[in-house]
């Protein structure tokens, strides 16, 4: 079983719609959570950290569900520029590394 | 710009040559990570270094690949006797340390093997 799992997609979504995707993690001791986005052939960029209380940044909302061991990313009023691959990242105290999901590809269509 | 600096952006080598990729972390960051990304695939962790120490190299091939992060200067990822399969994007990331800190990435080096 993979430590961090994501639906690879692609998610094809019309512009203006709301889209959400989840990421599950296997280690219940995981302590930190992040969402990154990666555009084609570019470097990953930090989108947002995910806190226990959830957090929102403009059109983006991230939630953490410790009981079910997943984090979610919600994008409202999607824009064409939101097309990218979204990477889920999880950190564990016992492991100094961040564990990366394989990413979910999102395509926003006009 | 105090971001993570990688060079060169593009590197072309013939089979059997050596490739050296450089990474200068963000100011104040002492932890460096190298990743490889093949076309149409996800990021694959290679190695994690702190100054003068390799902390985890479990993702790095045992042969031909080596990495260092000297006391002075950038981190270097070295690939000896390159083969076609080494063609990929190599990303470097840095962080202040600890799993509570996100990693910040450089632009990457695109390595092409002729």
Short mmCIF file of C-alpha atoms in Angstrom, two decimals:
data_model
loop_
_atom_site.label_atom_id
_atom_site.label_comp_id
_atom_site.label_asym_id
_atom_site.label_seq_id
_atom_site.Cartn_x
_atom_site.Cartn_y
_atom_site.Cartn_z
CA UNK A 1 0.00 0.00 0.00
CA UNK A 2 1.32 3.40 -0.93
CA UNK A 3 1.94 5.80 1.93
CA UNK A 4 0.22 8.71 0.20
CA UNK A 5 -2.39 8.00 -2.44
CA UNK A 6 -4.09 10.29 -4.91
CA UNK A 7 -6.50 9.74 -7.78
CA UNK A 8 -4.32 10.43 -10.83
CA UNK A 9 -7.26 11.84 -12.82
CA UNK A 10 -7.43 13.66 -15.10
CA UNK A 11 -10.33 15.62 -13.72
CA UNK A 12 -11.94 17.50 -16.62
CA UNK A 13 -13.90 20.40 -15.22
CA UNK A 14 -15.67 23.34 -16.92
CA UNK A 15 -14.48 26.80 -16.10
CA UNK A 16 -16.34 28.29 -13.15
CA UNK A 17 -17.18 24.96 -11.57
CA UNK A 18 -16.13 23.74 -8.14
CA UNK A 19 -13.82 20.77 -7.95
CA UNK A 20 -12.53 18.77 -5.01
CA UNK A 21 -10.05 15.95 -4.65
CA UNK A 22 -8.77 13.94 -1.76
CA UNK A 23 -5.51 12.43 -0.73
CA UNK A 24 -5.25 9.52 1.72
CA UNK A 25 -2.26 8.74 3.91
CA UNK A 26 -1.42 5.52 5.69
CA UNK A 27 0.51 6.66 8.76
CA UNK A 28 -1.78 7.85 11.53
CA UNK A 29 1.20 9.57 13.18
CA UNK A 30 1.58 11.99 10.26
CA UNK A 31 1.94 15.53 11.52
CA UNK A 32 2.18 17.92 8.61
CA UNK A 33 0.33 18.23 5.35
CA UNK A 34 0.77 20.34 2.26
CA UNK A 35 -0.69 20.84 -1.19
CA UNK A 36 1.61 21.74 -4.07
CA UNK A 37 0.78 22.43 -7.69
CA UNK A 38 2.99 21.55 -10.60
CA UNK A 39 2.56 22.95 -14.08
CA UNK A 40 3.78 20.94 -17.03
CA UNK A 41 7.59 20.75 -17.07
CA UNK A 42 7.89 23.22 -14.19
CA UNK A 43 8.93 22.89 -10.58
CA UNK A 44 6.36 22.10 -7.84
CA UNK A 45 5.15 25.18 -6.02
CA UNK A 46 3.68 25.31 -2.55
CA UNK A 47 -0.04 26.01 -2.74
CA UNK A 48 -0.93 25.82 0.92
CA UNK A 49 -0.20 24.11 4.19
CA UNK A 50 -3.06 22.16 5.72
CA UNK A 51 -3.85 22.73 9.37
CA UNK A 52 -6.01 20.71 11.73
CA UNK A 53 -8.64 23.41 11.71
CA UNK A 54 -8.62 23.60 7.93
CA UNK A 55 -7.63 26.69 6.03
CA UNK A 56 -8.75 28.83 3.19
CA UNK A 57 -6.85 30.99 0.73
CA UNK A 58 -9.08 32.79 -1.72
CA UNK A 59 -10.78 30.19 -3.90
CA UNK A 60 -8.85 27.34 -2.32
CA UNK A 61 -9.87 25.47 0.81
CA UNK A 62 -7.92 22.64 2.40
CA UNK A 63 -9.28 20.28 5.03
CA UNK A 64 -7.72 17.59 7.19
CA UNK A 65 -9.67 14.56 8.41
CA UNK A 66 -7.47 12.72 10.88
CA UNK A 67 -10.06 10.07 11.73
CA UNK A 68 -10.28 8.92 8.13
CA UNK A 69 -6.69 9.87 7.29
CA UNK A 70 -7.21 12.08 4.32
CA UNK A 71 -6.78 15.67 3.28
CA UNK A 72 -8.86 17.45 0.69
CA UNK A 73 -8.49 20.39 -1.62
CA UNK A 74 -11.50 22.35 -2.85
CA UNK A 75 -11.24 24.85 -5.68
CA UNK A 76 -14.16 27.19 -6.21
CA UNK A 77 -14.92 29.18 -9.36
CA UNK A 78 -12.19 27.34 -11.24
CA UNK A 79 -10.08 29.26 -13.75
CA UNK A 80 -8.29 28.03 -16.84
CA UNK A 81 -5.04 28.83 -15.03
CA UNK A 82 -5.90 26.28 -12.35
CA UNK A 83 -5.07 23.51 -14.82
CA UNK A 84 -2.12 21.71 -13.29
CA UNK A 85 -1.16 18.63 -11.34
CA UNK A 86 -1.89 18.90 -7.62
CA UNK A 87 0.50 17.09 -5.31
CA UNK A 88 -0.34 16.00 -1.80
CA UNK A 89 2.56 15.91 0.67
CA UNK A 90 2.65 14.41 4.15
CA UNK A 91 5.28 14.70 6.88
CA UNK A 92 5.86 12.32 9.78
CA UNK A 93 7.76 12.98 12.99
CA UNK A 94 9.40 9.57 12.79
CA UNK A 95 10.55 10.23 9.25
CA UNK A 96 12.34 13.46 8.54
CA UNK A 97 11.21 13.35 4.95
CA UNK A 98 8.07 14.60 3.33
CA UNK A 99 6.19 11.83 1.53
CA UNK A 100 4.87 12.86 -1.89
CA UNK A 101 1.76 11.63 -3.63
CA UNK A 102 1.91 10.99 -7.36
CA UNK A 103 -0.45 13.89 -8.06
CA UNK A 104 -3.93 14.55 -9.45
CA UNK A 105 -4.14 16.10 -12.88
CA UNK A 106 -6.76 18.83 -13.26
CA UNK A 107 -7.86 20.22 -16.62
CA UNK A 108 -10.15 23.24 -16.67
CA UNK A 109 -12.04 23.57 -19.94
CA UNK A 110 -13.51 26.81 -21.30
CA UNK B 1 16.03 36.59 -5.74
CA UNK B 2 16.76 34.51 -2.66
CA UNK B 3 15.06 31.36 -3.98
CA UNK B 4 16.58 27.98 -4.66
CA UNK B 5 19.05 28.30 -7.52
CA UNK B 6 19.82 25.40 -9.81
CA UNK B 7 22.20 25.35 -12.71
CA UNK B 8 22.44 24.66 -15.46
CA UNK B 9 18.81 24.86 -16.58
CA UNK B 10 19.52 22.52 -19.45
CA UNK B 11 22.38 20.07 -19.80
CA UNK B 12 23.18 17.87 -22.78
CA UNK B 13 25.60 15.00 -22.44
CA UNK B 14 26.65 12.08 -24.62
CA UNK B 15 26.44 8.56 -23.30
CA UNK B 16 29.39 7.78 -21.04
CA UNK B 17 30.06 11.37 -20.03
CA UNK B 18 29.62 12.86 -16.58
CA UNK B 19 26.84 15.24 -15.55
CA UNK B 20 27.15 17.66 -12.65
CA UNK B 21 24.07 19.43 -11.37
CA UNK B 22 24.30 22.26 -8.86
CA UNK B 23 21.89 23.57 -6.28
CA UNK B 24 22.18 26.54 -3.95
CA UNK B 25 19.48 26.45 -1.26
CA UNK B 26 17.44 29.39 -0.13
CA UNK B 27 19.15 31.66 2.34
CA UNK B 28 18.82 30.23 5.82
CA UNK B 29 17.99 26.73 4.61
CA UNK B 30 20.38 23.98 5.60
CA UNK B 31 18.46 20.98 4.26
CA UNK B 32 18.63 19.99 0.61
CA UNK B 33 16.66 17.36 -1.26
CA UNK B 34 17.12 16.06 -4.80
CA UNK B 35 14.30 14.61 -6.87
CA UNK B 36 14.11 13.13 -10.33
CA UNK B 37 11.13 13.35 -12.63
CA UNK B 38 10.85 11.31 -15.79
CA UNK B 39 8.52 12.55 -18.55
CA UNK B 40 4.87 12.01 -17.67
CA UNK B 41 5.79 10.60 -14.25
CA UNK B 42 5.74 11.86 -10.67
CA UNK B 43 8.54 13.14 -8.49
CA UNK B 44 10.89 10.49 -7.17
CA UNK B 45 12.94 11.22 -4.08
CA UNK B 46 16.66 10.62 -4.54
CA UNK B 47 18.67 11.98 -1.63
CA UNK B 48 18.45 14.23 1.42
CA UNK B 49 21.50 16.12 2.64
CA UNK B 50 22.51 18.56 5.30
CA UNK B 51 25.81 20.41 5.32
CA UNK B 52 28.59 17.83 4.95
CA UNK B 53 26.21 14.96 5.67
CA UNK B 54 24.11 12.60 3.62
CA UNK B 55 21.04 11.88 5.72
CA UNK B 56 19.14 9.57 3.39
CA UNK B 57 20.19 8.34 -0.03
CA UNK B 58 17.69 5.52 -0.26
CA UNK B 59 16.21 6.85 -3.50
CA UNK B 60 19.46 7.17 -5.33
CA UNK B 61 20.79 4.40 -7.61
CA UNK B 62 23.73 2.63 -5.97
CA UNK B 63 25.98 3.00 -8.99
CA UNK B 64 27.03 6.06 -10.97
CA UNK B 65 25.11 8.55 -8.79
CA UNK B 66 26.53 10.56 -5.92
CA UNK B 67 25.61 13.71 -4.06
CA UNK B 68 27.33 16.10 -1.73
CA UNK B 69 26.60 19.29 0.16
CA UNK B 70 29.93 20.73 1.25
CA UNK B 71 30.47 23.19 4.05
CA UNK B 72 31.00 25.91 1.48
CA UNK B 73 29.30 26.09 -1.88
CA UNK B 74 26.31 24.47 -3.54
CA UNK B 75 25.05 20.93 -3.32
CA UNK B 76 26.19 18.80 -6.25
CA UNK B 77 24.43 15.84 -7.81
CA UNK B 78 26.90 13.90 -9.93
CA UNK B 79 26.03 11.27 -12.49
CA UNK B 80 28.92 9.33 -13.97
CA UNK B 81 28.88 7.45 -17.26
CA UNK B 82 25.43 8.70 -18.16
CA UNK B 83 23.00 6.52 -20.08
CA UNK B 84 19.88 7.38 -22.08
CA UNK B 85 17.68 6.45 -19.13
CA UNK B 86 19.19 9.26 -17.07
CA UNK B 87 17.36 11.80 -19.24
CA UNK B 88 14.96 13.54 -16.88
CA UNK B 89 14.25 16.73 -14.97
CA UNK B 90 16.23 16.92 -11.74
CA UNK B 91 14.76 19.16 -9.07
CA UNK B 92 16.42 20.42 -5.95
CA UNK B 93 14.43 21.60 -2.94
CA UNK B 94 15.50 23.17 0.31
CA UNK B 95 13.91 23.77 3.70
CA UNK B 96 14.93 25.10 7.10
CA UNK B 97 14.51 21.52 8.34
CA UNK B 98 11.91 19.35 10.00
CA UNK B 99 8.76 17.86 8.60
CA UNK B 100 6.71 20.88 9.62
CA UNK B 101 8.50 23.02 7.09
CA UNK B 102 7.51 22.91 3.43
CA UNK B 103 10.18 22.43 0.80
CA UNK B 104 10.89 25.10 -1.79
CA UNK B 105 12.02 24.08 -5.24
CA UNK B 106 14.43 25.37 -7.79
CA UNK B 107 13.59 25.58 -11.48
CA UNK B 108 15.20 22.22 -12.14
CA UNK B 109 17.85 20.97 -14.53
CA UNK B 110 16.68 19.21 -17.69
CA UNK B 111 19.25 16.57 -18.54
CA UNK B 112 19.27 15.16 -22.05
CA UNK B 113 21.49 12.26 -23.03
CA UNK B 114 22.37 11.89 -26.70
#
